[in-house]
XYZ file of C-alpha atoms in Angstrom:
308
model
C -59.573 24.767 54.004
C -56.817 21.922 54.027
C -59.273 19.219 55.173
C -61.765 20.200 52.127
C -59.167 20.039 49.641
C -57.987 16.589 50.933
C -61.548 15.306 50.789
C -61.795 16.672 46.930
C -58.776 14.686 46.169
C -60.154 11.642 47.452
C -63.675 11.829 45.845
C -64.617 8.815 43.616
C -63.841 9.511 39.996
C -67.476 9.213 38.892
C -68.331 12.293 41.331
C -65.481 14.594 40.141
C -66.089 16.998 37.517
C -63.558 17.661 34.497
C -62.756 21.021 36.235
C -62.201 19.519 39.553
C -60.088 16.692 38.105
C -58.139 19.206 36.360
C -57.466 21.019 39.485
C -56.664 18.047 41.439
C -54.069 17.038 38.740
C -52.325 20.427 38.934
C -52.399 20.355 42.753
C -50.835 16.738 42.804
C -48.079 17.736 40.234
C -47.272 20.795 42.375
C -47.174 18.633 45.596
C -44.767 16.338 44.053
C -42.756 19.020 43.033
C -42.706 20.536 46.363
C -41.834 17.309 48.067
C -39.057 16.737 45.441
C -37.675 20.352 46.236
C -37.804 19.703 49.887
C -35.952 16.320 49.624
C -33.118 17.892 47.437
C -32.953 20.699 50.161
C -32.363 18.148 52.796
C -29.648 16.437 50.936
C -27.867 19.417 50.061
C -28.051 20.484 53.771
C -26.591 17.373 55.345
C -24.122 16.787 52.454
C -23.358 20.082 50.907
C -20.207 18.948 49.351
C -21.594 15.816 47.452
C -23.541 17.769 44.694
C -26.993 16.339 44.894
C -29.137 17.638 42.008
C -32.298 16.362 40.452
C -33.004 15.902 36.441
C -36.323 15.652 34.914
C -37.083 13.814 31.668
C -40.143 12.741 29.594
C -40.710 9.059 28.775
C -42.063 7.922 25.218
C -45.607 7.704 26.996
C -45.608 11.315 28.080
C -44.723 10.683 31.767
C -42.261 12.933 33.400
C -39.566 11.247 35.560
C -37.053 12.422 37.868
C -33.410 11.190 38.451
C -31.361 11.916 41.458
C -27.581 12.514 40.631
C -24.643 12.628 42.958
C -21.684 14.673 41.530
C -23.100 14.303 38.127
C -23.851 10.476 38.411
C -27.244 9.131 38.546
C -27.867 6.901 41.359
C -30.133 4.473 39.508
C -30.718 3.826 35.733
C -34.377 4.460 35.838
C -36.400 7.621 37.000
C -38.936 8.114 39.686
C -42.380 9.850 39.803
C -40.734 12.060 42.557
C -38.100 12.141 45.112
C -39.299 12.395 48.842
C -37.809 12.900 52.193
C -39.332 10.119 54.682
C -38.922 12.639 57.563
C -41.680 11.177 59.655
C -40.284 7.617 59.593
C -37.049 6.208 58.296
C -35.472 9.706 57.647
C -34.382 8.310 54.235
C -34.680 9.962 50.751
C -36.828 7.733 48.544
C -37.527 7.526 44.980
C -41.311 6.815 44.350
C -42.360 4.400 41.707
C -46.065 4.099 42.261
C -49.039 5.617 44.279
C -51.134 3.638 46.622
C -54.548 4.252 48.339
C -54.618 7.437 50.437
C -51.270 9.447 50.692
C -49.181 6.241 50.603
C -46.344 5.783 48.002
C -44.155 2.955 47.048
C -40.551 3.417 46.291
C -36.721 2.527 46.676
C -34.355 4.074 49.043
C -31.846 6.001 47.394
C -29.886 7.888 50.232
C -29.751 6.667 53.879
C -30.719 8.939 56.827
C -27.098 9.866 57.474
C -26.634 10.858 53.776
C -24.788 7.838 52.576
C -25.881 6.434 49.181
C -27.995 3.264 49.582
C -26.286 0.404 47.644
C -29.154 -2.134 47.785
C -31.965 0.138 46.605
C -34.590 -1.566 48.913
C -38.327 -1.196 48.611
C -40.122 0.909 50.972
C -43.542 2.646 51.645
C -43.745 6.125 52.845
C -46.578 8.483 53.861
C -46.502 11.297 51.318
C -47.008 14.568 53.373
C -48.989 17.040 51.632
C -47.969 20.637 51.809
C -49.202 22.976 54.561
C -52.547 24.919 54.002
C -50.572 27.972 53.343
C -48.841 26.329 50.290
C -52.175 25.083 49.129
C -53.410 28.730 49.403
C -50.467 29.955 47.412
C -50.956 27.358 44.777
C -54.639 28.451 44.309
C -53.333 31.975 44.128
C -50.807 30.978 41.639
C -53.596 29.230 39.630
C -55.963 32.307 39.834
C -52.943 34.595 38.818
C -52.438 32.303 35.796
C -56.000 32.501 34.695
C -56.047 36.222 35.089
C -53.122 36.403 32.885
C -54.710 34.364 30.223
C -57.794 36.690 30.621
C -55.661 39.743 30.344
C -53.751 38.299 27.448
C -57.049 37.763 25.582
C -58.296 41.210 26.207
C -54.843 42.973 25.686
C -53.484 41.072 22.681
C -51.317 44.158 21.731
C -49.528 46.651 24.065
C -50.338 50.196 24.587
C -47.232 51.287 22.674
C -48.368 49.011 19.723
C -51.896 50.692 19.782
C -50.322 54.215 19.636
C -48.243 53.130 16.647
C -51.220 51.490 14.909
C -53.216 54.829 15.638
C -50.583 56.972 14.349
C -50.211 54.743 11.164
C -54.029 54.974 10.639
C -53.983 58.771 11.283
C -51.236 59.092 8.449
C -53.104 56.949 6.108
C -56.137 59.092 6.510
C -54.402 62.313 6.073
C -52.561 60.848 2.782
C -55.796 59.802 1.494
C -57.177 63.347 1.965
C -54.190 65.255 0.530
C -54.004 62.685 -2.345
C -57.687 63.260 -3.023
C -57.219 67.027 -2.843
C -54.255 67.027 -5.353
C -56.317 64.602 -7.737
C -59.232 67.213 -7.476
C -57.237 70.221 -7.988
C -55.269 68.486 -11.219
C -58.443 67.475 -12.612
C -59.864 71.198 -12.113
C -56.589 72.784 -13.854
C -57.110 70.111 -16.868
C -60.770 70.953 -17.143
C -59.974 74.879 -16.865
C -56.685 74.693 -18.699
C -57.561 72.377 -21.769
C -60.160 75.035 -23.248
C -57.458 77.828 -22.551
C -54.734 75.806 -24.184
C -56.802 75.244 -27.308
C -57.608 78.982 -27.559
C -53.991 79.827 -27.157
C -53.147 77.286 -29.904
C -55.589 78.755 -32.268
C -54.463 82.119 -31.646
C -50.769 81.307 -32.062
C -51.114 78.602 -34.968
C -48.985 79.692 -37.981
C -50.970 80.305 -41.120
C -50.774 77.836 -44.125
C -49.063 80.623 -46.320
C -46.297 81.145 -43.859
C -44.886 77.628 -44.692
C -41.925 78.041 -47.192
C -40.881 74.619 -48.472
C -37.585 75.525 -49.665
C -36.550 77.429 -46.666
C -37.751 74.582 -44.264
C -36.115 72.052 -46.456
C -32.716 73.996 -46.281
C -32.891 73.980 -42.448
C -33.424 70.270 -42.253
C -30.657 69.498 -44.831
C -28.167 71.508 -42.979
C -28.960 69.915 -39.514
C -30.761 72.683 -37.548
C -33.245 69.945 -36.122
C -30.452 67.564 -34.981
C -29.747 67.508 -31.139
C -26.495 69.031 -29.863
C -25.185 65.607 -29.099
C -25.808 64.231 -32.532
C -22.611 63.253 -34.388
C -23.985 64.849 -37.680
C -24.659 68.115 -35.867
C -22.308 70.948 -37.399
C -20.504 72.650 -34.605
C -17.730 75.080 -35.894
C -18.191 77.772 -38.486
C -16.351 75.786 -41.179
C -18.650 73.058 -40.893
C -21.822 75.073 -40.523
C -20.974 76.951 -43.797
C -20.250 73.824 -45.689
C -23.673 72.377 -44.526
C -25.479 75.613 -45.575
C -23.861 75.358 -49.202
C -24.643 71.521 -49.425
C -28.277 72.140 -48.403
C -28.804 74.859 -50.892
C -27.365 72.866 -53.726
C -29.371 69.678 -52.660
C -32.592 71.735 -52.347
C -32.057 73.493 -55.844
C -31.235 70.139 -57.553
C -34.163 68.442 -55.809
C -36.439 71.278 -56.737
C -35.499 70.834 -60.567
C -37.122 67.316 -60.222
C -40.285 68.856 -58.871
C -41.869 68.360 -55.315
C -45.601 68.414 -53.865
C -46.633 70.233 -50.987
C -49.584 68.969 -48.717
C -51.133 71.122 -46.123
C -53.658 69.823 -43.561
C -55.507 72.027 -40.766
C -56.750 70.306 -37.727
C -59.367 72.537 -36.026
C -57.402 75.622 -36.560
C -55.083 74.658 -33.620
C -52.551 72.652 -35.538
C -51.220 72.424 -39.215
C -49.588 69.700 -40.717
C -47.323 70.117 -43.738
C -45.683 67.415 -45.912
C -43.201 67.947 -48.916
C -42.598 65.135 -51.190
C -39.330 65.350 -52.962
C -40.131 63.454 -56.401
C -36.527 63.156 -57.348
C -35.141 61.931 -54.002
C -38.222 59.647 -53.213
C -38.559 61.153 -49.748
C -41.338 62.886 -47.831
C -40.656 65.486 -44.990
C -43.262 66.364 -42.371
C -43.673 69.535 -40.211
C -46.210 70.453 -37.719
C -47.249 74.311 -37.231
C -48.196 74.863 -33.683
C -47.814 77.814 -31.231
C -46.281 80.256 -33.796
C -43.684 78.081 -35.288
C -43.251 75.085 -37.885
C -41.388 72.197 -36.361
C -39.795 69.674 -38.310
C -41.238 66.088 -37.333
C -39.622 63.339 -39.473
C -38.856 62.187 -42.981
C -39.549 58.731 -44.534
C -38.597 57.121 -48.023
C -41.400 56.131 -50.510
C -41.381 53.553 -53.199
C -40.649 55.046 -56.624
C -43.640 53.498 -58.127
C -45.895 55.501 -55.863
C -44.503 58.836 -57.416
C -45.072 57.698 -61.149
């Protein structure tokens, strides 16, 4: 398996498909990361107190480079494509600046074999060791797992708990619509059934036109019986109520001397409307007779020329 992967990595570009090229780039990047990790572990093992770390950064052209730091200070101003341990030859730790044919890399020595920092940063060529076949198998397993996760994410966009909540919301919405429709149907049925009954009841309880007493109704209005309880002109104690009755009686009798006109209108036998026009006061009062009682509605002033 290892030999087959190496052959794929060295196919001419014209014979490599886009899928193979993508796999090769992923594998090459993974190899570089593993070599950098192995080199860092080597430095930390031989110089555990020197605080060796690596730092990655992205250049303006999109290339990822790595700096090697010792105790927080970079060993060089520029970064490298990867950091490798030349274990098969010099034993030094090298920063790779470019790749040659095959598995050859060109770079500069950063740390000597004994762990001392290289002062001259001399150039060197190293053989880039590829990971073992087991690591390649692990890489393919990781890639397959990543593809499986993507596929699973496409088929499972939402979790099972979200599915339950959406299902509950849908069921509640359907039940709400059913209840609302039932209530609407019931109210419509009551309206259709109740309207004729209400009309028949209004006809049977409507006061007759002869039951309207203009003077009596005028006195009730003038003494404030139709006013609400919180109205400031509403008489509350016995004295104010007595004075209101006297004033209403006098006003009605005086207004009656000037004459008044009573107009009665019947609406389909269920509702009667009575209006009293006081000629001397230039006012018109309106009552509605419904459900066995005459109820005062309003009054309005009229122009004097309309009464002439």
